XYZ file of N, CA and C in Angstrom:
423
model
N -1.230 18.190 2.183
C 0.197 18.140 2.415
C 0.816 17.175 1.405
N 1.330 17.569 0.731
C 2.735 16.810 -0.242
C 4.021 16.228 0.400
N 3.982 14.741 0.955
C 5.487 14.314 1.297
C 6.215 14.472 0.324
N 7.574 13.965 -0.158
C 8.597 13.560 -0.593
C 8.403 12.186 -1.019
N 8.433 11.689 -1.684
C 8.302 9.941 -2.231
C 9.688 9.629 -2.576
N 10.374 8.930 -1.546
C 11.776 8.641 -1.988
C 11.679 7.174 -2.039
N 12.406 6.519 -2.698
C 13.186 5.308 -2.897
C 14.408 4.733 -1.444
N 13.457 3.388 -0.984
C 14.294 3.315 0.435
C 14.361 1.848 0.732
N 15.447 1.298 1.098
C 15.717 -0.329 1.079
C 15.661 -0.239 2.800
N 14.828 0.616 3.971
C 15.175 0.629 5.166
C 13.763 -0.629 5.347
N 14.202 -1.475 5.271
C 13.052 -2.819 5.617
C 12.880 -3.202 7.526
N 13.439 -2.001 8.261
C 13.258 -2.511 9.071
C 12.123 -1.194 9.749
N 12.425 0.141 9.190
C 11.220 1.041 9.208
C 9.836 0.491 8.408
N 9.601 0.007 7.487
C 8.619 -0.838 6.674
C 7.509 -2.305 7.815
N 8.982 -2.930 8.506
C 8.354 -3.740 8.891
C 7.755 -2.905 10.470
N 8.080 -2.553 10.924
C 7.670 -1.691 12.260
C 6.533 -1.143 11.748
N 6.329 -0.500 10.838
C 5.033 0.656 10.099
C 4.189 -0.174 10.201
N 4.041 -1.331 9.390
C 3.351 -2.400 9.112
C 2.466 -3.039 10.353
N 3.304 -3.505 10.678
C 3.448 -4.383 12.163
C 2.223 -3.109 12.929
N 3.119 -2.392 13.225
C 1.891 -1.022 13.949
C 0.582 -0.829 13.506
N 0.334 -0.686 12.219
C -0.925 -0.464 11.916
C -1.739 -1.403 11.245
N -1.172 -2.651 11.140
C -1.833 -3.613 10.927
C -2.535 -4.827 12.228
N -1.219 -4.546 13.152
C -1.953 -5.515 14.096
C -2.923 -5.522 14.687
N -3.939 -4.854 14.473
C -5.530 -4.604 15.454
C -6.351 -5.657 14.133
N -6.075 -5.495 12.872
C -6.678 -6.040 12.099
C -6.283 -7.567 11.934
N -5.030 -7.705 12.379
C -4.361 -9.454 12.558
C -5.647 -9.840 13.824
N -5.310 -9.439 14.368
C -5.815 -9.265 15.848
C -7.135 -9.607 15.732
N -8.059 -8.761 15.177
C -9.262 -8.996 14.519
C -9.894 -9.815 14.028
N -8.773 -10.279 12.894
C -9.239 -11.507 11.995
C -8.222 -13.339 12.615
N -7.683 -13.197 13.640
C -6.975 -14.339 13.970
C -5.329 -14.575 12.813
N -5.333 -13.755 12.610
C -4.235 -13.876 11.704
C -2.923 -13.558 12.511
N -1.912 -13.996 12.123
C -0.393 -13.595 12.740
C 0.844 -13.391 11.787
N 1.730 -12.076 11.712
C 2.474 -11.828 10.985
C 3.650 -13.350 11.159
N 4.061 -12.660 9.656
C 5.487 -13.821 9.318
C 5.901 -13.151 8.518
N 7.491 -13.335 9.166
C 8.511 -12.326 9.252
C 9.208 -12.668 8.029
N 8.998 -14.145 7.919
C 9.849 -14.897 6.248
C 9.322 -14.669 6.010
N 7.947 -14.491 5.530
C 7.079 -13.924 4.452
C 7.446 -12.475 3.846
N 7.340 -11.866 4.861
C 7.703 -10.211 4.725
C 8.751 -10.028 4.288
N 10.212 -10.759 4.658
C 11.553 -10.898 4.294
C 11.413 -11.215 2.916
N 10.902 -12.093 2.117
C 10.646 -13.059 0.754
C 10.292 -11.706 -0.053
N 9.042 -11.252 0.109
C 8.203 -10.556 -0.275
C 8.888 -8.917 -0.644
N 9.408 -8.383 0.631
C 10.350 -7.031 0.792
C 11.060 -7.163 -0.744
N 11.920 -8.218 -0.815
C 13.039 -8.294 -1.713
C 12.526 -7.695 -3.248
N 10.775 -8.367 -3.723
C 10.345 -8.061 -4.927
C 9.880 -6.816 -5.160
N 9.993 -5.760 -3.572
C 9.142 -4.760 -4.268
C 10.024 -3.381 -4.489
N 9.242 -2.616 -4.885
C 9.563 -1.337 -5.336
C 9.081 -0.274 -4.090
N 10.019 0.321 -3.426
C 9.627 0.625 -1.866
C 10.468 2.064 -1.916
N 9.123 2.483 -1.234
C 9.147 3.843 -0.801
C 8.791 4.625 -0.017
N 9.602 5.534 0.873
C 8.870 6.019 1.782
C 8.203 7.723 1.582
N 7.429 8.378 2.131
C 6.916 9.120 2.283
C 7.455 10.011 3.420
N 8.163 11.427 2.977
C 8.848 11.931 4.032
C 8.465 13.317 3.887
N 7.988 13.569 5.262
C 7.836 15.096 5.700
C 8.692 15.603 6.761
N 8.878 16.572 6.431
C 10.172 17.015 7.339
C 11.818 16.687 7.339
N 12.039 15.738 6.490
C 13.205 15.025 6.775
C 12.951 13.926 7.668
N 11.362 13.412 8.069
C 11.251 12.169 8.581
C 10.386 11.378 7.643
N 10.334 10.348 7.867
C 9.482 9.295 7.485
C 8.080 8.982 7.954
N 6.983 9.267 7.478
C 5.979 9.397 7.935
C 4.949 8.076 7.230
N 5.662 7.556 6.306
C 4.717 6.214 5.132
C 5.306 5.689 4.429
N 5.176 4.479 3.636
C 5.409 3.414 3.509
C 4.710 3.383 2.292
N 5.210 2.970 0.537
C 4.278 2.993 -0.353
C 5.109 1.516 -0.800
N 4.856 0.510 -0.990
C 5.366 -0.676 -1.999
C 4.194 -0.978 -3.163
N 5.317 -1.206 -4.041
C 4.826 -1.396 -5.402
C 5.316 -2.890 -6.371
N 4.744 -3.097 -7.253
C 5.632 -3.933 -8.603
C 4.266 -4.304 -9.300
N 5.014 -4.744 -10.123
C 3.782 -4.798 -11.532
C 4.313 -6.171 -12.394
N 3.184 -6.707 -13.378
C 3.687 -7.481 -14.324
C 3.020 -6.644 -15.788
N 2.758 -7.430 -16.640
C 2.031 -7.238 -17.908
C 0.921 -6.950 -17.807
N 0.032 -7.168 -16.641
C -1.218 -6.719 -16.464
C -2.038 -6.158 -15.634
N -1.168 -5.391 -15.101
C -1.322 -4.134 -13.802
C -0.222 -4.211 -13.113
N -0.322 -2.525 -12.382
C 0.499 -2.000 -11.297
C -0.203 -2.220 -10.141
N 0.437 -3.224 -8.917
C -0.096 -3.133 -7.834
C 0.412 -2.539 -6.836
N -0.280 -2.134 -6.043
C -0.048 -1.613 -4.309
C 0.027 -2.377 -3.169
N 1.400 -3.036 -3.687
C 1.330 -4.239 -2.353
C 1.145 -3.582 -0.860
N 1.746 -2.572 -0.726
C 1.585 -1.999 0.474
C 1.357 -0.455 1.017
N 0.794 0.253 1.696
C 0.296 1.681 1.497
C 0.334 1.892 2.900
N 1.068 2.207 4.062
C 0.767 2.194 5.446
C 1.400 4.129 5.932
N 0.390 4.674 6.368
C 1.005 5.604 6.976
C 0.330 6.096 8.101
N 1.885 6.597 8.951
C 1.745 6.556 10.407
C 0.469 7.175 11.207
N -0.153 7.124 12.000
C -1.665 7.315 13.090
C -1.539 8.623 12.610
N -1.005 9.403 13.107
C -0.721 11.034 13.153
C -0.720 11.632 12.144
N -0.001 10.411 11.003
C -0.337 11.821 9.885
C -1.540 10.981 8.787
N -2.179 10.161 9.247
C -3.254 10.337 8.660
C -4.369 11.004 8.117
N -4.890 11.370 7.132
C -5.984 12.369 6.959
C -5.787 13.381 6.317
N -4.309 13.369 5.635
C -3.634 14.421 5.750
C -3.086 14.735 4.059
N -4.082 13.682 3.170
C -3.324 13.481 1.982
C -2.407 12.432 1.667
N -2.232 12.153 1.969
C -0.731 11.693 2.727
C -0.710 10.306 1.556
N -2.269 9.233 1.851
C -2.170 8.622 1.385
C -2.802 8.619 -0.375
N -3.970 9.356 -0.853
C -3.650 10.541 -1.990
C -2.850 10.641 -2.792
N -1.665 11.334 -1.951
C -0.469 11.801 -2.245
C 0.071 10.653 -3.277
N 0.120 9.260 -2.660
C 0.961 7.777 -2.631
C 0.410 6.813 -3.963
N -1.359 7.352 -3.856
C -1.708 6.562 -4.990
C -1.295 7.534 -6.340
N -1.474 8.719 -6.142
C -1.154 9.669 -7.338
C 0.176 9.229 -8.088
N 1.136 9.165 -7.288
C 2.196 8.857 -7.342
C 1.967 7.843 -8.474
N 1.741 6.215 -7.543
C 1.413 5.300 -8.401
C 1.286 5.346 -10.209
N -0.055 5.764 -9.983
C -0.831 6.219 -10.936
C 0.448 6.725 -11.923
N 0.981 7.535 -11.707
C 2.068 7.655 -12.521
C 2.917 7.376 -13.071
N 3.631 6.332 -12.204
C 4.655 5.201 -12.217
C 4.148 4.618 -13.070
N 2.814 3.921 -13.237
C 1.993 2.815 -14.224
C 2.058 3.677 -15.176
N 1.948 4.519 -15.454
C 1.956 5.255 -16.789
C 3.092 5.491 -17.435
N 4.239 5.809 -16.884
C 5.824 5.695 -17.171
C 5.744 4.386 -18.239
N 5.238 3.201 -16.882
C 5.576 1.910 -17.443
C 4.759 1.645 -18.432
N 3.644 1.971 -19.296
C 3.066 1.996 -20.122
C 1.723 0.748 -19.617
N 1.450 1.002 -18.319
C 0.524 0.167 -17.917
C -1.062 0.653 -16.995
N -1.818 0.309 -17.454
C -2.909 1.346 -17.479
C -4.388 0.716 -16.680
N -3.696 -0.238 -15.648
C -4.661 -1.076 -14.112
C -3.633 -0.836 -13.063
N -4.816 -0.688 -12.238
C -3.671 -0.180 -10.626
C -4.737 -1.616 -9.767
N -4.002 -2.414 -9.092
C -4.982 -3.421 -8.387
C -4.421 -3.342 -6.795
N -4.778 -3.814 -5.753
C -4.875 -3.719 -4.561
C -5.384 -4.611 -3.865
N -5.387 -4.746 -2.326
C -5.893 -5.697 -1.901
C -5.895 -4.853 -0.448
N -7.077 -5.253 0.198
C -7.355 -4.600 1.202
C -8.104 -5.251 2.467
N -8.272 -5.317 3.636
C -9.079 -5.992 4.241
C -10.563 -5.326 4.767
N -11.295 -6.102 4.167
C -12.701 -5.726 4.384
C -13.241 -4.620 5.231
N -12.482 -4.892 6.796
C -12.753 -3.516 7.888
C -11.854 -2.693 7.929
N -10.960 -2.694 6.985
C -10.268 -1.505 7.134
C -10.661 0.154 6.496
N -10.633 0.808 7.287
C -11.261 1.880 6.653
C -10.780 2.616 5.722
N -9.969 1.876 5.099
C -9.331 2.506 3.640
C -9.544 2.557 2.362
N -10.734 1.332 2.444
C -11.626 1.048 1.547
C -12.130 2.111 1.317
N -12.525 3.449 1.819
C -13.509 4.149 1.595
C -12.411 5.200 0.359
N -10.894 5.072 1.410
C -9.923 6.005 0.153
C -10.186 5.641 -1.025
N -10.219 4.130 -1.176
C -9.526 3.503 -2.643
C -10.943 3.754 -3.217
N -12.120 4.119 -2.941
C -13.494 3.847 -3.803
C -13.289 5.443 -3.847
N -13.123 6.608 -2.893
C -12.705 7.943 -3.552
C -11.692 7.711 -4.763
N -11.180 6.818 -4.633
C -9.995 7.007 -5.835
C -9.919 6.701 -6.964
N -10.937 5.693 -7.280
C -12.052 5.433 -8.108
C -11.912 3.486 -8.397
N -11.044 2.918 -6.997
C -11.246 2.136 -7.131
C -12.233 1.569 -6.843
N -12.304 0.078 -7.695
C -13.715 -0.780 -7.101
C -13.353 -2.241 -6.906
N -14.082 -3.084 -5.829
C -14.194 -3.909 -6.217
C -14.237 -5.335 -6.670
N -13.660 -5.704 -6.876
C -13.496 -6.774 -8.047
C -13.939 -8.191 -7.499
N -13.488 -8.434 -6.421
C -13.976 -9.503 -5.776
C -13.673 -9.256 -3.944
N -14.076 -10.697 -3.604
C -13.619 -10.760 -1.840
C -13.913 -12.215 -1.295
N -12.780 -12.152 -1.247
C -12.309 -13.630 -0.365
C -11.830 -13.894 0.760
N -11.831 -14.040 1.914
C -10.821 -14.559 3.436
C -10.901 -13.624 3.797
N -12.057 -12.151 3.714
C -11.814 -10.946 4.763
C -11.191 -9.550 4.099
N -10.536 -10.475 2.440
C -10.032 -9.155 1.774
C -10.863 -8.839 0.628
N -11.006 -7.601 0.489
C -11.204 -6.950 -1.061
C -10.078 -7.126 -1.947
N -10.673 -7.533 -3.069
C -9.270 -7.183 -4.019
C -10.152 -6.030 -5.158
N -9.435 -5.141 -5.196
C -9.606 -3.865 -5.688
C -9.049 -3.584 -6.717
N -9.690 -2.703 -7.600
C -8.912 -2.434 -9.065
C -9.553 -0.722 -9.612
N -9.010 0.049 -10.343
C -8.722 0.736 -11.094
C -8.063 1.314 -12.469
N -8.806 1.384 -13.257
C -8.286 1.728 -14.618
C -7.636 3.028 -15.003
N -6.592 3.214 -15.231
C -5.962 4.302 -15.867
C -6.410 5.333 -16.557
N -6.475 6.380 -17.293
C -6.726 6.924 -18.730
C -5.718 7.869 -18.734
């Protein structure tokens, strides 16, 4: 399935997405969201949602410097998981970095999350792990 990748300043669908499918893993690791953080953070990125149907089904944030495009954030909803969906989001990416003439995609992920297994289909790897997270990377061509 192919969403729609639109451009969306709705930070309060973002933080709900988030919040939802992250908290078993807060939960997990003793960690607790912060809302100034997320507020600080929202402002720098490049945000997008993923829409099927005329709804919103995911959540893609982005930004980059001189030496990679990252994936600050990749969340999509229980239901439509499995579905491409998230695929769909890095492809995307992948593209965007190439627009921008930048040719590393990096990430960060938490150790039990089972998304790790996407980003190593995707040909990420890697790179290190510290406090519970992977930090992950991929090269362009």
């Amino acid at each position: 399935m192919t969403p729609f990748i639109l451009p969306t300043s709705d930070k309060d669908f973002a933080e709900q997405l988030i919040r939802q499918n992250m908290s078993g893993y807060y939960d997990q690791l003793d960690m607790h969201w912060d809302s100034a953080l997320f507020d600080s953070e929202w402002r720098t990125l490049e945000s997008y949602q993923l829409v099927i149907n005329a709804h919103p089904v995911g959540l893609l944030c982005i930004n980059q410097d001189t030496e990679a495009c990252y994936i600050r954030e990749l969340q999509i909803a229980p239901q439509w998981r499995r579905q491409g969906l998230g695929t769909a989001a890095i492809h995307y990416t992948v593209d965007r970095a190439r627009k921008l003439g930048i040719d590393t995609l990096r990430l960060r992920v938490f150790c039990i999350n089972p998304a790790v297994a996407l980003y190593e289909r995707m040909g990420f790897h890697i790179r290190k792990t510290e406090d519970n997270t992977h930090y992950m990377q991929r090269r362009i061509f």
